[in-house]
C-alpha positions as MATLAB code, in Angstrom:
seq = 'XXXXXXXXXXXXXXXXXXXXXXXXXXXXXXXXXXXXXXXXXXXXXXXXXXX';
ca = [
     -17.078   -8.811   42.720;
     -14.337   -6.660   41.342;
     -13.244   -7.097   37.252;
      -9.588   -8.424   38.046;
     -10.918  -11.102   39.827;
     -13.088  -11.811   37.008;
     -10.774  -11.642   34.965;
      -8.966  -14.244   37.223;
     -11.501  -16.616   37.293;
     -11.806  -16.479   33.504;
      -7.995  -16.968   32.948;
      -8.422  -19.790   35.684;
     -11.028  -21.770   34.131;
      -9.069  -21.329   30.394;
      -5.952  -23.185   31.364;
      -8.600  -26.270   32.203;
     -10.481  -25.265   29.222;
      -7.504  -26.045   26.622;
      -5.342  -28.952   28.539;
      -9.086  -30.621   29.290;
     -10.307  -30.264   25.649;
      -7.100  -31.902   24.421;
      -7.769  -34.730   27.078;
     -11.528  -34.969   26.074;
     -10.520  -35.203   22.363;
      -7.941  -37.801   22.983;
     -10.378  -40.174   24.898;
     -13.235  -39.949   22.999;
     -11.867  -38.635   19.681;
     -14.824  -36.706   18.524;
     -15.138  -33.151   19.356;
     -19.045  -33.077   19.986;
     -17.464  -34.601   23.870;
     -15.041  -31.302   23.768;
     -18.076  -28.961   23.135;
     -20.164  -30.231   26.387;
     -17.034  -30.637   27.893;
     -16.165  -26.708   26.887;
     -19.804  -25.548   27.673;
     -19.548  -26.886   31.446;
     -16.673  -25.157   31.785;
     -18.324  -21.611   30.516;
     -21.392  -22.097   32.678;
     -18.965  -23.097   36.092;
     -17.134  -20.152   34.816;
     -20.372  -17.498   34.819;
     -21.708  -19.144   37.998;
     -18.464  -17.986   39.768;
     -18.771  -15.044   38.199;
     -21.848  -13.951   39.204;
     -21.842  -15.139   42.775;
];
């Protein structure tokens, strides 16, 4: 896979990454949710990646 479409996924899956975390936090209000919440996101992220 070439890097700007990397990069694309990566700029894909931080747009979810911020508006989600803000959703997490407001639900659950703790940001312990937002980390596993962030961390799911980084490993779909690097399993896109490196497919």
């Amino acid at each position: 896979m070439d890097i700007p479409r990397k990069l694309g996924i990566l700029i894909f899956t931080a747009v979810p990454a911020i508006v989600g975390g803000g959703i997490v936090y407001h639900f659950f209000g703790s940001f312990v949710q937002v980390i596993i919440f962030e961390i799911l996101l980084v490993l779909a992220a690097l399993g896109l990646i490196s497919s």
